[in-house]
């Protein structure tokens, strides 16, 4: 089939590349991802606001490739990418109560994605505390216990200041982390509404809260009560 091919990615063999992908900060708060867009000898800086998931850089590269094929220059592409909207409920950075921030990853959860989100929480610099609010991971079958234990081990490694778990299965996360030596605050809740209400008066300036769990746990309810602008919940949250 005749057509134009443009190879994109992070590797040296790519015609269109993202270089130096890193977290970006404004003041003392994380604000998104930055990288350098390289094509045909030219390099321009790109900023993706409210994006924390590095795999979304590939989505930005797809958009950039389309722009190049449509004869946009790199500066135009970089400017357009500042309007990039991350998928709702997938490592979406949101403004929270009392000048806190929320990483809303409430769309769904598996052991692998849960571990990746916790690692991201550990890598981000904050002026306040780090909090993880984690719900049950459903439909794991025979891997249920092992999967939740894997997440508990990652919590121990990252060592957030506060761990809230929602649901019977998520208790395994807390118990595993504590057995490994986790010394932070750990609380158990029956549902996400209780966990959100508990946090409402307990988050403050510079705090960063990760919210994640399977769809059936409705973890977006935690994010909703913690939003700085709850009236925008319908446009900011996945459900």
Coordinates of C-alpha atoms in Angstrom, one line a residue:
X1 CA 0.0 0.0 0.0
X2 CA 1.4 3.4 -1.0
X3 CA 1.7 5.9 1.8
X4 CA 4.0 7.9 4.0
X5 CA 5.6 6.2 7.0
X6 CA 6.9 8.1 10.0
X7 CA 8.6 6.2 12.8
X8 CA 8.1 7.7 16.3
X9 CA 9.2 6.7 19.8
X10 CA 12.1 7.2 22.2
X11 CA 14.8 5.2 20.5
X12 CA 17.6 6.5 18.3
X13 CA 16.1 4.7 15.2
X14 CA 13.0 6.9 15.3
X15 CA 12.5 9.8 13.0
X16 CA 10.3 11.6 15.5
X17 CA 11.6 11.2 19.0
X18 CA 10.8 12.3 22.6
X19 CA 14.0 13.2 24.5
X20 CA 14.6 13.8 28.2
X21 CA 11.1 12.9 29.4
X22 CA 10.8 14.1 33.0
X23 CA 8.4 15.5 35.6
X24 CA 7.8 19.2 35.5
X25 CA 7.3 21.4 38.5
X26 CA 5.8 24.9 39.0
X27 CA 6.7 26.3 42.4
X28 CA 6.8 23.4 44.7
X29 CA 4.2 21.3 43.0
X30 CA 4.3 18.8 40.2
X31 CA 2.5 20.1 37.1
X32 CA 2.9 17.5 34.4
X33 CA 5.4 16.0 32.0
X34 CA 8.0 17.7 29.9
X35 CA 10.1 16.4 27.1
X36 CA 12.0 17.6 24.0
X37 CA 10.5 16.8 20.6
X38 CA 13.1 16.0 18.0
X39 CA 12.5 15.8 14.2
X40 CA 14.7 16.3 11.2
X41 CA 17.4 18.1 13.1
X42 CA 15.1 20.5 15.0
X43 CA 14.3 20.2 18.7
X44 CA 11.5 22.0 20.7
X45 CA 10.4 21.7 24.3
X46 CA 6.9 20.2 25.0
X47 CA 4.9 20.4 28.2
X48 CA 1.9 18.1 28.9
X49 CA -0.1 19.7 31.7
X50 CA -1.6 17.4 34.4
X51 CA -0.1 14.3 32.8
X52 CA 1.9 12.0 35.0
X53 CA 1.8 8.7 33.0
X54 CA 4.9 8.5 30.9
X55 CA 3.2 6.1 28.4
X56 CA 1.0 9.1 27.3
X57 CA 4.1 10.6 25.7
X58 CA 3.5 8.1 22.9
X59 CA 0.0 9.5 22.4
X60 CA 1.6 12.9 22.1
X61 CA 4.0 11.6 19.6
X62 CA 1.2 10.1 17.5
X63 CA -0.5 13.6 17.5
X64 CA 2.8 15.2 16.6
X65 CA 3.4 12.8 13.7
X66 CA -0.1 13.7 12.3
X67 CA 0.8 17.3 12.6
X68 CA 4.0 16.8 10.7
X69 CA 2.2 15.0 7.9
X70 CA -0.2 17.9 7.8
X71 CA 2.8 20.3 7.4
X72 CA 2.7 21.9 10.8
X73 CA 6.0 23.0 12.2
X74 CA 7.4 21.8 15.5
X75 CA 6.6 25.0 17.4
X76 CA 2.9 24.8 16.3
X77 CA 2.8 21.2 17.4
X78 CA 4.4 22.0 20.8
X79 CA 1.9 24.8 21.4
X80 CA -1.1 22.5 20.4
X81 CA 0.1 19.8 22.7
X82 CA -0.3 22.1 25.7
X83 CA -4.0 21.6 25.2
X84 CA -3.6 17.8 25.6
X85 CA -6.2 16.3 28.0
X86 CA -5.2 13.1 29.7
X87 CA -7.8 10.3 29.8
X88 CA -10.1 10.6 32.8
X89 CA -9.2 8.4 35.7
X90 CA -5.8 7.5 34.4
X91 CA -3.0 9.1 36.3
X92 CA -4.8 12.5 36.0
X93 CA -3.4 15.3 38.1
X94 CA -6.1 17.3 39.8
X95 CA -6.3 20.3 42.2
X96 CA -7.4 19.2 45.6
X97 CA -8.8 20.7 48.8
X98 CA -6.6 23.0 50.9
X99 CA -4.0 23.4 48.2
X100 CA -3.4 19.6 47.9
X101 CA -3.1 17.6 44.7
X102 CA -4.8 14.4 43.6
X103 CA -3.5 11.7 41.3
X104 CA -6.8 10.3 40.1
X105 CA -6.1 6.8 38.8
X106 CA -9.5 5.5 39.7
X107 CA -10.6 4.1 36.3
X108 CA -9.4 0.6 37.1
X109 CA -6.6 -1.4 38.7
X110 CA -4.4 -4.5 38.3
X111 CA -1.4 -5.5 40.3
X112 CA 0.9 -4.2 37.6
X113 CA -0.8 -0.8 37.2
X114 CA -1.1 -0.4 40.9
X115 CA 2.6 -1.0 41.4
X116 CA 3.4 1.5 38.6
X117 CA 1.2 4.2 40.1
X118 CA 2.7 3.7 43.6
X119 CA 6.2 4.0 42.0
X120 CA 5.2 7.2 40.4
X121 CA 3.9 8.5 43.7
X122 CA 7.3 7.7 45.2
X123 CA 9.2 9.6 42.4
X124 CA 7.3 12.9 42.7
X125 CA 8.8 15.6 45.0
X126 CA 6.3 17.2 47.4
X127 CA 6.4 19.8 50.1
X128 CA 3.7 18.1 52.1
X129 CA 2.8 14.4 52.7
X130 CA 2.2 11.5 50.3
X131 CA -1.0 9.6 50.7
X132 CA -2.2 6.4 49.0
X133 CA -5.9 5.5 48.9
X134 CA -6.2 2.0 47.4
X135 CA -9.2 -0.1 46.8
X136 CA -9.7 -3.8 46.1
X137 CA -8.4 -5.2 42.8
X138 CA -11.2 -7.4 41.5
X139 CA -11.4 -10.4 39.1
X140 CA -7.8 -11.7 39.9
X141 CA -8.9 -15.3 40.5
X142 CA -6.2 -17.4 41.9
X143 CA -3.8 -14.5 41.8
X144 CA -5.9 -12.4 44.2
X145 CA -3.8 -12.9 47.4
X146 CA -0.5 -12.7 45.6
X147 CA -1.5 -9.7 43.6
X148 CA -2.5 -7.7 46.7
X149 CA 0.6 -8.8 48.5
X150 CA 2.7 -7.5 45.6
X151 CA 1.1 -4.1 46.0
X152 CA 1.7 -4.2 49.8
X153 CA 5.4 -4.8 49.2
X154 CA 5.6 -1.8 46.9
X155 CA 3.8 0.4 49.5
X156 CA 6.6 -0.6 52.0
X157 CA 9.3 0.3 49.5
X158 CA 7.8 3.7 48.6
X159 CA 6.7 4.4 52.2
X160 CA 3.9 7.0 51.8
X161 CA 3.0 8.9 55.0
X162 CA -0.6 7.6 54.9
X163 CA -2.1 4.4 53.5
X164 CA -5.9 4.1 53.3
X165 CA -7.3 0.8 51.9
X166 CA -10.9 0.2 50.9
X167 CA -12.4 -3.3 50.9
X168 CA -11.7 -6.7 52.3
X169 CA -9.1 -7.6 49.6
X170 CA -7.2 -4.4 50.0
X171 CA -6.7 -5.2 53.6
X172 CA -4.1 -7.7 52.3
X173 CA -2.2 -4.6 50.9
X174 CA -2.1 -3.0 54.3
X175 CA -1.3 -6.1 56.3
X176 CA 1.6 -7.0 53.9
X177 CA 3.1 -3.5 54.1
X178 CA 2.9 -3.5 57.9
X179 CA 4.4 -7.0 58.2
X180 CA 7.3 -5.7 56.0
X181 CA 7.9 -2.8 58.3
X182 CA 5.7 0.1 57.0
X183 CA 5.6 2.7 59.7
X184 CA 3.1 5.2 58.3
X185 CA -0.5 5.7 59.2
X186 CA -2.7 2.8 57.9
X187 CA -6.5 2.8 58.0
X188 CA -9.1 0.4 56.7
X189 CA -12.5 1.3 55.2
X190 CA -15.5 -0.6 54.0
X191 CA -16.3 1.7 51.1
X192 CA -14.8 4.7 49.2
X193 CA -17.2 7.2 50.6
X194 CA -16.0 6.6 54.1
X195 CA -12.4 6.9 53.0
X196 CA -13.1 10.2 51.2
X197 CA -15.0 11.7 54.2
X198 CA -12.1 10.7 56.5
X199 CA -9.6 12.6 54.4
X200 CA -11.7 15.8 53.8
X201 CA -10.4 17.5 56.9
X202 CA -7.0 15.9 56.9
X203 CA -5.4 17.0 53.7
X204 CA -3.4 20.2 53.5
X205 CA -1.0 22.3 51.5
X206 CA 1.5 20.4 49.5
X207 CA -0.1 17.0 50.1
X208 CA -0.3 14.5 47.2
X209 CA -3.0 11.8 47.2
X210 CA -3.0 8.8 44.9
X211 CA -6.5 7.3 44.4
X212 CA -6.7 3.9 42.7
X213 CA -8.8 0.7 42.6
X214 CA -10.9 -1.5 40.5
X215 CA -14.0 0.0 38.8
X216 CA -16.3 -1.8 41.1
X217 CA -14.8 0.0 44.2
X218 CA -15.9 3.4 42.8
X219 CA -12.7 5.0 44.0
X220 CA -13.5 8.2 42.1
X221 CA -15.8 9.0 45.0
X222 CA -12.7 9.7 47.0
X223 CA -11.4 12.0 44.4
X224 CA -14.8 13.8 44.1
X225 CA -14.9 14.9 47.8
X226 CA -11.3 16.0 47.7
X227 CA -11.6 18.2 44.6
X228 CA -10.8 21.9 45.0
X229 CA -13.7 22.5 42.6
X230 CA -16.2 19.7 43.2
X231 CA -18.7 21.4 40.9
X232 CA -16.4 20.3 38.0
X233 CA -16.5 16.6 39.0
X234 CA -18.6 15.7 36.0
X235 CA -15.8 16.9 33.6
X236 CA -12.8 15.8 35.7
X237 CA -13.7 12.3 36.8
X238 CA -14.4 9.1 34.9
X239 CA -17.7 8.4 36.6

